[in-house]
PDB file of C-alpha atoms and ligand atoms in Angstrom:
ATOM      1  CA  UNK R  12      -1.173   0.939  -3.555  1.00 85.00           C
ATOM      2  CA  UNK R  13      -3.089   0.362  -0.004  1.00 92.00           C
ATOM      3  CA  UNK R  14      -5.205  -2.721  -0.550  1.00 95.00           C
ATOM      4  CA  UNK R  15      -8.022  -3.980   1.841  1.00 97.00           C
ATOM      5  CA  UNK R  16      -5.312  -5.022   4.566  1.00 96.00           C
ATOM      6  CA  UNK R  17      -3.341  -2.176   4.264  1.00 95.00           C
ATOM      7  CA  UNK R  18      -6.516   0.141   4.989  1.00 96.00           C
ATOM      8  CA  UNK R  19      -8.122  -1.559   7.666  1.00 97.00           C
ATOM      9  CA  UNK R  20      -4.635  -1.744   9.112  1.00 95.00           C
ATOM     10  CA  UNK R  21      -5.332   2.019   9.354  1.00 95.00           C
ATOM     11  CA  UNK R  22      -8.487   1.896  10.580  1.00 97.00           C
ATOM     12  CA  UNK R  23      -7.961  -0.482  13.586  1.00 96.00           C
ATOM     13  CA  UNK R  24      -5.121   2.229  14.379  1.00 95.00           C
ATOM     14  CA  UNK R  25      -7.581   5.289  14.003  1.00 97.00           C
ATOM     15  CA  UNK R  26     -10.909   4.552  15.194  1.00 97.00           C
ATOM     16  CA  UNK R  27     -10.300   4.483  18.930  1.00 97.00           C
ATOM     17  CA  UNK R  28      -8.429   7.521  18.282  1.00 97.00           C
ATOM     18  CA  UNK R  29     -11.345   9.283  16.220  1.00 98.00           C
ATOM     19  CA  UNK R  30     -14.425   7.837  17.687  1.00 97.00           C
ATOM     20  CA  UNK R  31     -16.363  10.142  19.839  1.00 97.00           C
ATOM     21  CA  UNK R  32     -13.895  13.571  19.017  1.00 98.00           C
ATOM     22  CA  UNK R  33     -15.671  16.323  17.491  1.00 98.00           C
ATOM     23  CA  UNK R  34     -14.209  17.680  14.276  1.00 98.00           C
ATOM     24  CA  UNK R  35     -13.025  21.012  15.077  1.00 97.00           C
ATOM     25  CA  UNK R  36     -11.224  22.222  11.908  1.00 95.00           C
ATOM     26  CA  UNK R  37     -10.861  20.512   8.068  1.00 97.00           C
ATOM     27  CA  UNK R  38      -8.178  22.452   6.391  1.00 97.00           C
ATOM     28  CA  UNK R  39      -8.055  20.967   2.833  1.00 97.00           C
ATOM     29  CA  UNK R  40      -4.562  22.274   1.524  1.00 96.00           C
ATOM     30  CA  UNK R  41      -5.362  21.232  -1.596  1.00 97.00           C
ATOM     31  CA  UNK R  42      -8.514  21.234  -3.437  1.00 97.00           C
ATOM     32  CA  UNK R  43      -8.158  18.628  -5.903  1.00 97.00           C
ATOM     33  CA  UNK R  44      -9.027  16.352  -2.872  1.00 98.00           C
ATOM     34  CA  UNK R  45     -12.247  17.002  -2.481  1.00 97.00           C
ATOM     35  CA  UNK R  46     -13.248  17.520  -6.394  1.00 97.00           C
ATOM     36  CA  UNK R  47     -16.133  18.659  -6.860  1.00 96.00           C
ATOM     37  CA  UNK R  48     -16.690  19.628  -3.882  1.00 97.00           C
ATOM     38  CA  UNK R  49     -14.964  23.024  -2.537  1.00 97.00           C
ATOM     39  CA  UNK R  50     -12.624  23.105   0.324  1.00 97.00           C
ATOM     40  CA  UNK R  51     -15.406  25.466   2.196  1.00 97.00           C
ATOM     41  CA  UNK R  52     -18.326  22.965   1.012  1.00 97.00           C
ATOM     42  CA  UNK R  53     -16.747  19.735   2.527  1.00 97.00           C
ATOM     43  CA  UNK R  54     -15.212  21.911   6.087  1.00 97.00           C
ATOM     44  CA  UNK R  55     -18.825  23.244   6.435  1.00 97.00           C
ATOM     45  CA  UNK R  56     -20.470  19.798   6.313  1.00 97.00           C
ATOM     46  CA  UNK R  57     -18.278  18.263   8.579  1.00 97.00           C
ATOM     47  CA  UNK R  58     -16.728  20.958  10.422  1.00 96.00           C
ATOM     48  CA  UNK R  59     -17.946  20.798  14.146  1.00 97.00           C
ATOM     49  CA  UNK R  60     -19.490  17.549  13.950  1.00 98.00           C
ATOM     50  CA  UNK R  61     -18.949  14.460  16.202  1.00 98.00           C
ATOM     51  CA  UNK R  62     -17.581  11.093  14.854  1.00 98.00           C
ATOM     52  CA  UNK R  63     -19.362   8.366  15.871  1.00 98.00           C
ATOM     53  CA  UNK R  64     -17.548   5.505  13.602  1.00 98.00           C
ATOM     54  CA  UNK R  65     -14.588   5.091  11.163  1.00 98.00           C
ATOM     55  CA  UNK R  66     -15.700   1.937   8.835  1.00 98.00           C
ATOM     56  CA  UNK R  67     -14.074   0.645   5.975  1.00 98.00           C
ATOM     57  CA  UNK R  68     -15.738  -0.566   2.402  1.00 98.00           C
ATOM     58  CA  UNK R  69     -13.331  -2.305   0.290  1.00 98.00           C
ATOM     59  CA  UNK R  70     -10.298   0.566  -0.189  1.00 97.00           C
ATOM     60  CA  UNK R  71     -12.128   3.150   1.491  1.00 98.00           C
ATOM     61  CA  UNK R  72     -11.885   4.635   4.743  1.00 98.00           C
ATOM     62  CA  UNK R  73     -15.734   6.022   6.000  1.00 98.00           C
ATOM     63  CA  UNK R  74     -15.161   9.257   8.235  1.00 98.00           C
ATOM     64  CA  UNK R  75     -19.286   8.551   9.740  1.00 98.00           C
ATOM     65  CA  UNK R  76     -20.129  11.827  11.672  1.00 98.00           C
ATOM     66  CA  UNK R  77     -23.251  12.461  13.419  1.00 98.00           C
ATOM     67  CA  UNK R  78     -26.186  13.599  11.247  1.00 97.00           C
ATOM     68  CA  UNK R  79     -25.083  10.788   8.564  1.00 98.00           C
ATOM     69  CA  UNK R  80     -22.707  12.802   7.164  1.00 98.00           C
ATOM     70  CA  UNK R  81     -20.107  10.491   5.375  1.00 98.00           C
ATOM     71  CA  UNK R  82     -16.615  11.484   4.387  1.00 98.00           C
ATOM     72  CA  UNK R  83     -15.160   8.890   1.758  1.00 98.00           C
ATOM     73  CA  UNK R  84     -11.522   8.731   1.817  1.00 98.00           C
ATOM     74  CA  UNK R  85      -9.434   6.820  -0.960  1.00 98.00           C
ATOM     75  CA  UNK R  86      -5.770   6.230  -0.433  1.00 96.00           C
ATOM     76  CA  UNK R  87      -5.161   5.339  -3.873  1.00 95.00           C
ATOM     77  CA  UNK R  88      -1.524   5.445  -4.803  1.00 91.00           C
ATOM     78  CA  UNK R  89       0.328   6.680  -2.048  1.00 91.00           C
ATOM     79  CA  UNK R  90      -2.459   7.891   0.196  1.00 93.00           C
ATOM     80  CA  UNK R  91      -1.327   8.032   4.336  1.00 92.00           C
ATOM     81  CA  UNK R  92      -3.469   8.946   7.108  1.00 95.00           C
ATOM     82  CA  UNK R  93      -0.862  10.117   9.967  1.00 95.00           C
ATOM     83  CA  UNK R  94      -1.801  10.363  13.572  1.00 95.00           C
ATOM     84  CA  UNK R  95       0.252  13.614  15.108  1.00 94.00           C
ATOM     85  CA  UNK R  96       2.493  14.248  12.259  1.00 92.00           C
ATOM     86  CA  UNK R  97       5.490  15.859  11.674  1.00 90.00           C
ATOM     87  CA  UNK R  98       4.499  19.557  11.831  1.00 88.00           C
ATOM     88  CA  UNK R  99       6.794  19.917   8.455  1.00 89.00           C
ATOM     89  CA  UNK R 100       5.987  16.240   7.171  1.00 88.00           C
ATOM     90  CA  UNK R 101       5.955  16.480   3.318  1.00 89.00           C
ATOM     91  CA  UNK R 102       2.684  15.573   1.168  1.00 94.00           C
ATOM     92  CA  UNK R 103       0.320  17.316   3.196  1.00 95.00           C
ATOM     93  CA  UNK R 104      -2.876  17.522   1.738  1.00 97.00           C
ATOM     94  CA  UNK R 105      -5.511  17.716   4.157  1.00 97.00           C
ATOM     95  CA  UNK R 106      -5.144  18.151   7.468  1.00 97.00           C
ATOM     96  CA  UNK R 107      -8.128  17.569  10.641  1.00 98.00           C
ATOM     97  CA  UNK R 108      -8.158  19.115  13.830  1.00 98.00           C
ATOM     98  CA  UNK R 109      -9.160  17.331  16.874  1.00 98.00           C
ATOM     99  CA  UNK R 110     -11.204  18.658  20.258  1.00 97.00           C
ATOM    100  CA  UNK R 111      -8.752  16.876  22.326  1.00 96.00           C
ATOM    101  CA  UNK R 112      -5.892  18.893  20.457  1.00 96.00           C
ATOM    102  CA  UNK R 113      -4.693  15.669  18.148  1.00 97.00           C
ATOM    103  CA  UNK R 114      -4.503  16.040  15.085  1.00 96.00           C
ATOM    104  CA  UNK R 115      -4.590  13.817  11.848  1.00 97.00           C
ATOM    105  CA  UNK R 116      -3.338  14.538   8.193  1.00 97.00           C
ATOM    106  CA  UNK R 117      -3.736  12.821   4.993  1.00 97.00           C
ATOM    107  CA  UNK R 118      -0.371  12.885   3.039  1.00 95.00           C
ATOM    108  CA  UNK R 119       0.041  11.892  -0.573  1.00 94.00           C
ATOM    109  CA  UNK R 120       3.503  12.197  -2.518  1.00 93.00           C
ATOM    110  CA  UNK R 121       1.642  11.382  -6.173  1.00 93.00           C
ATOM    111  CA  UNK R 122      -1.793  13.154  -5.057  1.00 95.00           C
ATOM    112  CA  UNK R 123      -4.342  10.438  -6.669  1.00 96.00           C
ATOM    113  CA  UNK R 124      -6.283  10.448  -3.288  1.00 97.00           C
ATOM    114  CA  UNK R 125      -9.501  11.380  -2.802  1.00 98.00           C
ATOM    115  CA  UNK R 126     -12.264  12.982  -0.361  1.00 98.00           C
ATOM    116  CA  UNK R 127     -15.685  12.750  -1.383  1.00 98.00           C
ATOM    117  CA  UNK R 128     -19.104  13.271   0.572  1.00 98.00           C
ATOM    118  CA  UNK R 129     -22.189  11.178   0.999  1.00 98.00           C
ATOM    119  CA  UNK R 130     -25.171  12.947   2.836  1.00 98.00           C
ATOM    120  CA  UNK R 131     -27.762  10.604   4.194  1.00 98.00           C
ATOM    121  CA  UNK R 132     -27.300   6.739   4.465  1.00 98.00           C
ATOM    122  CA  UNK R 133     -29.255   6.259   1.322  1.00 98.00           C
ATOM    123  CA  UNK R 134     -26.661   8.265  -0.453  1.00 98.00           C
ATOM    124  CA  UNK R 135     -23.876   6.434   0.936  1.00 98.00           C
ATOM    125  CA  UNK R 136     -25.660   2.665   0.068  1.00 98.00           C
ATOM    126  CA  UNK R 137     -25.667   4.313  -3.369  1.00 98.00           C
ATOM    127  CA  UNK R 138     -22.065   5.595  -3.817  1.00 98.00           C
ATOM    128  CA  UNK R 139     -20.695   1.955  -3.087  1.00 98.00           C
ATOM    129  CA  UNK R 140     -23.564  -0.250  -4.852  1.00 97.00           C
ATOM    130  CA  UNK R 141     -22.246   1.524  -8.137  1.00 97.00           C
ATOM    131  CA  UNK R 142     -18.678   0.900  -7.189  1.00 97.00           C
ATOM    132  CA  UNK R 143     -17.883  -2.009  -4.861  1.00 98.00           C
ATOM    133  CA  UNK R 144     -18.921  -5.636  -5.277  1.00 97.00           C
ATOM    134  CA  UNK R 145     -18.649  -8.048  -2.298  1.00 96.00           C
ATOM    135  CA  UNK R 146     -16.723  -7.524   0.890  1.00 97.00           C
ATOM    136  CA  UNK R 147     -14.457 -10.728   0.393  1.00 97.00           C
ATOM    137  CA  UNK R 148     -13.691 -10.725   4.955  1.00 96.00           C
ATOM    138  CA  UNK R 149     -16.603 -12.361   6.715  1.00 89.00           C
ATOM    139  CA  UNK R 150     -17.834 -15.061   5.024  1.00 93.00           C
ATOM    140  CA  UNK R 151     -19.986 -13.436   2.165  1.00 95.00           C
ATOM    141  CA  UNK R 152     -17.125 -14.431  -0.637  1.00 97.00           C
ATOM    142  CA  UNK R 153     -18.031 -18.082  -1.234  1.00 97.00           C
ATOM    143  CA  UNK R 154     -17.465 -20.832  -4.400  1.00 98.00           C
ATOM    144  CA  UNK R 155     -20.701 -20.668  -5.817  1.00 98.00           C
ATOM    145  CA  UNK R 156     -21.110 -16.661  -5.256  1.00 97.00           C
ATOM    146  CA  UNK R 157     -17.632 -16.488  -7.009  1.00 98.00           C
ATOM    147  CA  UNK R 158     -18.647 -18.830  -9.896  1.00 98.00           C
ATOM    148  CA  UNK R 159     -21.875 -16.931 -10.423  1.00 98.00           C
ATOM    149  CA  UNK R 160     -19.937 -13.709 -10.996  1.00 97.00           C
ATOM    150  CA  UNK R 161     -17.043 -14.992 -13.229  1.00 98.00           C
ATOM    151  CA  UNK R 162     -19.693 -17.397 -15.645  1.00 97.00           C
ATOM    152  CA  UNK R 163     -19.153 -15.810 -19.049  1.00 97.00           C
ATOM    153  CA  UNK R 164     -16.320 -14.022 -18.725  1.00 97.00           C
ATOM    154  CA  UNK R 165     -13.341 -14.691 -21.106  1.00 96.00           C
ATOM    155  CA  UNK R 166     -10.939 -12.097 -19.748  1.00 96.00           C
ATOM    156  CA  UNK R 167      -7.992 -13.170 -16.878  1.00 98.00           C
ATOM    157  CA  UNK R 168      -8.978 -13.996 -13.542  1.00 98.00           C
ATOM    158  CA  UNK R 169      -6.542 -11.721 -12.199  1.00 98.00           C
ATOM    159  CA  UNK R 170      -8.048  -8.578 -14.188  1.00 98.00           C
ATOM    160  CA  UNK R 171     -11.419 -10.231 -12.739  1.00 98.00           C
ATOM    161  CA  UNK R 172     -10.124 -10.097  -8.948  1.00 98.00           C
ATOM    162  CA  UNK R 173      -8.820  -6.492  -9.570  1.00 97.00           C
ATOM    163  CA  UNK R 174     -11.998  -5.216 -10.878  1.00 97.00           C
ATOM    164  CA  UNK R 175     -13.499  -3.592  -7.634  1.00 98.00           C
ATOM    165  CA  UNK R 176     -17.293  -4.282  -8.972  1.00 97.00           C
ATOM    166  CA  UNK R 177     -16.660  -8.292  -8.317  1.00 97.00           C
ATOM    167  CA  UNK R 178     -14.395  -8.216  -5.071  1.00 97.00           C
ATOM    168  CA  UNK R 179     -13.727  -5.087  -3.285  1.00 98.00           C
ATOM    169  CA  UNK R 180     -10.469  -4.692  -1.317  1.00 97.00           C
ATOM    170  CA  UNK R 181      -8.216  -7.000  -3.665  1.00 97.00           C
ATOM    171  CA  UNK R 182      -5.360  -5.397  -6.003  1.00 96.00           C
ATOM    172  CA  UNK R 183      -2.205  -6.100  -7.491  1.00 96.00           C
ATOM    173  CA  UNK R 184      -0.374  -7.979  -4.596  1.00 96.00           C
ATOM    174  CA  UNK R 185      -3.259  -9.865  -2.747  1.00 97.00           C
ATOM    175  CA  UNK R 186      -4.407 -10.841  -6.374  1.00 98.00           C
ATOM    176  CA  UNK R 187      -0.925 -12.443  -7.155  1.00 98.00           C
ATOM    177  CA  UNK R 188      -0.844 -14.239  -3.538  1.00 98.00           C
ATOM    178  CA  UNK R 189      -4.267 -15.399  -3.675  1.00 98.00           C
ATOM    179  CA  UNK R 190      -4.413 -17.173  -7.326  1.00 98.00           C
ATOM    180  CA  UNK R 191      -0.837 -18.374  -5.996  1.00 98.00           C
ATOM    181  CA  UNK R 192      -2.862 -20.083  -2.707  1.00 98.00           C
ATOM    182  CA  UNK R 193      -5.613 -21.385  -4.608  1.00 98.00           C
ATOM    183  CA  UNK R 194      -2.640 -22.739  -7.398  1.00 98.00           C
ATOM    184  CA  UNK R 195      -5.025 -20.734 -10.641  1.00 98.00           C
ATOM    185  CA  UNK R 196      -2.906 -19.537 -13.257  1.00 98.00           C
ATOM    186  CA  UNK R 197      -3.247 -15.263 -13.282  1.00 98.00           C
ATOM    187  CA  UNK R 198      -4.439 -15.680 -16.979  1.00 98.00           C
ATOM    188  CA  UNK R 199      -6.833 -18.529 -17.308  1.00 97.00           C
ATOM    189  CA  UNK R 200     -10.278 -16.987 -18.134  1.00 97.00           C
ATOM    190  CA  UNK R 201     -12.188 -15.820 -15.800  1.00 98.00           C
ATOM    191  CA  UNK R 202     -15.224 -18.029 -16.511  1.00 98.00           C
ATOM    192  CA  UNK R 203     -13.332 -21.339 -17.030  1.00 97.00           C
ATOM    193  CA  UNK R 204     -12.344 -22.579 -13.422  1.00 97.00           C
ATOM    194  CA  UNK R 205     -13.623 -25.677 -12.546  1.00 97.00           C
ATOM    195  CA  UNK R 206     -16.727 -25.429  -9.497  1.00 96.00           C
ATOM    196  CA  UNK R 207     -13.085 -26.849  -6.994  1.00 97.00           C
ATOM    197  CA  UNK R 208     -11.235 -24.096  -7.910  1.00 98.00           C
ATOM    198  CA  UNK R 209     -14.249 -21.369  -7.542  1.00 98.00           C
ATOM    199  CA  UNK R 210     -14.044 -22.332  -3.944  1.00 98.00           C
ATOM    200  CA  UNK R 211     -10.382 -22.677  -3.482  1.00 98.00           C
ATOM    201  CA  UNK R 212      -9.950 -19.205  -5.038  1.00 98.00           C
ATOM    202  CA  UNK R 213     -12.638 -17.780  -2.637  1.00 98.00           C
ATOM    203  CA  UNK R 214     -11.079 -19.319   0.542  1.00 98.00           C
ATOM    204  CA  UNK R 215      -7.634 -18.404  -0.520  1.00 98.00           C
ATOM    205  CA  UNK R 216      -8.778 -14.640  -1.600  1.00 98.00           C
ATOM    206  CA  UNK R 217     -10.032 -14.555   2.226  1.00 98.00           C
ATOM    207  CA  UNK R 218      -6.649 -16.404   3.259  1.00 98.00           C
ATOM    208  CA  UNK R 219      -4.305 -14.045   1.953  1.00 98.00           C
ATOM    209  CA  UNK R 220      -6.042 -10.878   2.970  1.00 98.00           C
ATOM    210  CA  UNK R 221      -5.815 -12.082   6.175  1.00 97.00           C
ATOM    211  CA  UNK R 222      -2.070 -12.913   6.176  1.00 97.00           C
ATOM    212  CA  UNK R 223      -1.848  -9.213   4.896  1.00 96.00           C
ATOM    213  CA  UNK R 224      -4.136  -7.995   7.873  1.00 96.00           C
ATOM    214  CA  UNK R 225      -2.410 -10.154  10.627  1.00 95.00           C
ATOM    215  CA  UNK R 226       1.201  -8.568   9.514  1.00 92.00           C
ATOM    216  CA  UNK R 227      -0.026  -5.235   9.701  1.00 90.00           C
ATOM    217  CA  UNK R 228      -0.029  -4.949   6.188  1.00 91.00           C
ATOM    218  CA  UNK R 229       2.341  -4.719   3.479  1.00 90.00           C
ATOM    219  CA  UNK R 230       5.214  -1.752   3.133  1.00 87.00           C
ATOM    220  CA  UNK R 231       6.088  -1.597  -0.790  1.00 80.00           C
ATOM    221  CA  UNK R 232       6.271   1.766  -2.128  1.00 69.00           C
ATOM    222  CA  UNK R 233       4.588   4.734   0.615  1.00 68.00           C
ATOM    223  CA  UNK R 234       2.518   2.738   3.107  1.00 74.00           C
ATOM    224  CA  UNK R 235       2.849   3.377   6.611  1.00 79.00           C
ATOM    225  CA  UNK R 236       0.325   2.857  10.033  1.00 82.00           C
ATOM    226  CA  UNK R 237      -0.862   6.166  11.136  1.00 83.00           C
ATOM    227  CA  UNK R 238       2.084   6.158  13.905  1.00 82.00           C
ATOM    228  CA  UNK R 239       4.482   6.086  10.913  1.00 80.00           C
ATOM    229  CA  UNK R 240       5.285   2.274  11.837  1.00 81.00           C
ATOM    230  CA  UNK R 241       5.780   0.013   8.855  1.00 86.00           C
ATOM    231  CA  UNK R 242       4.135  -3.269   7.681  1.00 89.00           C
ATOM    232  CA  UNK R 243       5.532  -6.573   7.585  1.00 88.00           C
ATOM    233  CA  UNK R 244       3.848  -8.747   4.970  1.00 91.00           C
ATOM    234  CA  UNK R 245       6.145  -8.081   2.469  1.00 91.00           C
ATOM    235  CA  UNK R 246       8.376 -10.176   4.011  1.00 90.00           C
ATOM    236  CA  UNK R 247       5.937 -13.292   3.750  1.00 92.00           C
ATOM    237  CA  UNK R 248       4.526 -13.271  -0.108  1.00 94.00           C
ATOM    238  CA  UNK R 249       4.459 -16.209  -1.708  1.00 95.00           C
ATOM    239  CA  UNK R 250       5.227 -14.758  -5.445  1.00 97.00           C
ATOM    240  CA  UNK R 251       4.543 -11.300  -5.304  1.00 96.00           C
ATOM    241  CA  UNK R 252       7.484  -9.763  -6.223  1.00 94.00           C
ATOM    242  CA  UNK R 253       9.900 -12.761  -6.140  1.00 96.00           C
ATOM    243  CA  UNK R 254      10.737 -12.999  -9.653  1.00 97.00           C
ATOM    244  CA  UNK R 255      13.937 -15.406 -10.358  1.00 98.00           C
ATOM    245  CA  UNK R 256      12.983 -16.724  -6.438  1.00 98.00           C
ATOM    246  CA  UNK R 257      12.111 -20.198  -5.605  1.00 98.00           C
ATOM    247  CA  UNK R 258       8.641 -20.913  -4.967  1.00 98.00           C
ATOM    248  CA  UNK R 259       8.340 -22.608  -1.335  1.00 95.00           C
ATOM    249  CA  UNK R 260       5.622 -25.181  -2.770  1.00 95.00           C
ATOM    250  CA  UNK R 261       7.585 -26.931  -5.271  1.00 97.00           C
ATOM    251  CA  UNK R 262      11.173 -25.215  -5.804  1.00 98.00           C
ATOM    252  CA  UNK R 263      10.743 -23.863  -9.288  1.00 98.00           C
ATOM    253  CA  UNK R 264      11.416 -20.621 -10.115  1.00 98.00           C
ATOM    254  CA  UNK R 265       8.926 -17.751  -9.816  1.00 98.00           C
ATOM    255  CA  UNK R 266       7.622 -15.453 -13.050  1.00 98.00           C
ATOM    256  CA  UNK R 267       6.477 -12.060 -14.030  1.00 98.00           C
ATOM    257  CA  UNK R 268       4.401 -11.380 -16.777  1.00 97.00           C
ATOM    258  CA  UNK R 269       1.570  -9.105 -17.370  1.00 97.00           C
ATOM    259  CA  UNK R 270      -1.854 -10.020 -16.919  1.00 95.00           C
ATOM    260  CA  UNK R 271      -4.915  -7.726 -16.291  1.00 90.00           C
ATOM    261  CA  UNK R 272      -2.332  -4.647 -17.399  1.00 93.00           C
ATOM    262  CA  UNK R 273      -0.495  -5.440 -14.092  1.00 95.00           C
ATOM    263  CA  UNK R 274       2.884  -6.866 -13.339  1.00 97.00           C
ATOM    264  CA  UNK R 275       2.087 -10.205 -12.008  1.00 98.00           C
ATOM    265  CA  UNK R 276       3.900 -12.669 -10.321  1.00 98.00           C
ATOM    266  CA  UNK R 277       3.368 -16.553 -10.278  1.00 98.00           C
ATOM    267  CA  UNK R 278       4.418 -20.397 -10.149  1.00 98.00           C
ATOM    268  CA  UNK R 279       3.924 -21.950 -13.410  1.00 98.00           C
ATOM    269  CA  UNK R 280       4.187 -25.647 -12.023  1.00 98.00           C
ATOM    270  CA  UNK R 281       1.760 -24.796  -9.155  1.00 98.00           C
ATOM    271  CA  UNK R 282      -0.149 -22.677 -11.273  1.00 98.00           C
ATOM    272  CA  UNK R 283      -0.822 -23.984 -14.983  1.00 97.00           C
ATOM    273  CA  UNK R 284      -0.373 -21.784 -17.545  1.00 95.00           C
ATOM    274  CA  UNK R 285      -3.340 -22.327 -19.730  1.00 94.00           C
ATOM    275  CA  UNK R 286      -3.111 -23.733 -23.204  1.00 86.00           C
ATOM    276  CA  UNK R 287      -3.567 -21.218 -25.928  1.00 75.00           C
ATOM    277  CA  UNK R 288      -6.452 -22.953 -28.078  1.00 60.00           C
TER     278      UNK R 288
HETATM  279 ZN1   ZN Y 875       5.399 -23.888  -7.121  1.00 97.16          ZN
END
């Protein structure tokens, strides 16, 4: 699934290419997309307009047009924004029509992604306030701010960091490469770091999306760049999916387990395993 490096990766590739085109067709191939919304409802509101930004919030991808009107686009699963596909590429689901004659499609093999529309920035401050929690890039994702969210809860810090209401942006594999950076055991309760390890786990949450970012991303599964290009950062995780693999720390050899309902990947010797009281 695209995480927060993954879709900016997309939107550093798209918003030179989008910014300032008028929208001259939305052809929504299939309507589960845009649920509730109609195929006709969602063309008419954008259709024809100009669009003056493409912004990300957490996972999402903010189509800004002209008369804030806000297209929300999730990538979910296997989500792909192309830039002058393949007229016969496969997964088609929606496909947007440039004035300069480019053209951009979203494709989606397991069709989880979404397009949903916020009209007005008031409506759009209220979509993500009930959905996203703190943007964890730019210095707003601290120790203490971490702390204050996580007192109280017994659940695994890794469930915590996927939950999109604390952190937005972080999922399965920049969860598994941060606690591994900030050496916090996936399962250790949420609310039971020590103040140090609030902070480490902040800096290194920051750290690894970064790493992602500066690779272009990560190609597991369906991810691609809009030109079709893969990422790289697969190449550089730490645990994520290097079970029976040495860990480049301290040599020992690297787990998976389940923790927050996800496979998860870890270091037990640079990572504690916490006692079971
Ligand atoms: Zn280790």
């Amino acid at each position: 699934m695209p995480e927060l490096p993954e879709v900016e990766t997309i939107r550093r590739h798209l918003a030179p290419r989008l910014e300032g085109r008028r929208l001259e067709a939305l052809a929504v191939h299939d309507p589960r997309w845009c649920l509730p919304l109609t195929p006709d409802a969602l063309a008419g509101a954008c259709g024809g307009r100009r669009v003056e930004r493409l912004d990300r919030r957490g996972k999402y991808l903010v189509m800004a047009f002209e008369d804030d009107v806000f297209l929300l686009m999730h990538l979910r699963m296997t989500g792909t924004l192309l830039f002058e596909p393949a007229v016969d590429e496969p997964y088609r689901r929606v496909t947007f029509g440039l004035d300069d004659a480019h053209e951009l499609a979203f494709c989606d093999p397991r069709r989880f992604g979404t397009g949903e529309l916020a009209l007005g920035p008031e409506a759009l401050t209220a979509f993500f306030a009930a959905r996203l929690g703190i943007e964890p890039l730019g210095g707003a994702l601290t120790g203490p701010v971490l702390r204050a969210l996580a007192t109280g809860r017994r659940g695994p810090i890794k469930a915590f960091l996927l939950d999109q209401r604390h952190v937005a942006g972080v999922g399965n594999i920049y969860a598994d490469e941060a606690l591994h950076r900030a050496g916090v055991h996936p399962l250790r309760p949420a609310g039971s770091l020590r103040p140090g390890q609030y902070a480490a786990l902040a800096e290194a949450v920051a750290a690894a999306l970064q790493a992602g970012l500066d690779a272009g991303g990560a190609t597991i599964d369906d991810f691609r760049h809009p030109d079709g290009v893969s990422g790289a950062f697969q190449h550089e995780f730490l645990v994520h999916r290097r079970r029976g693999e040495a860990c480049g720390t301290c040599g020992t050899t690297i787990v998976k387990f389940v923790a927050g309902g996800r496979g998860t990947y870890a270091c037990e010797r640079c990572q504690p395993r916490p006692r079971v009281r």
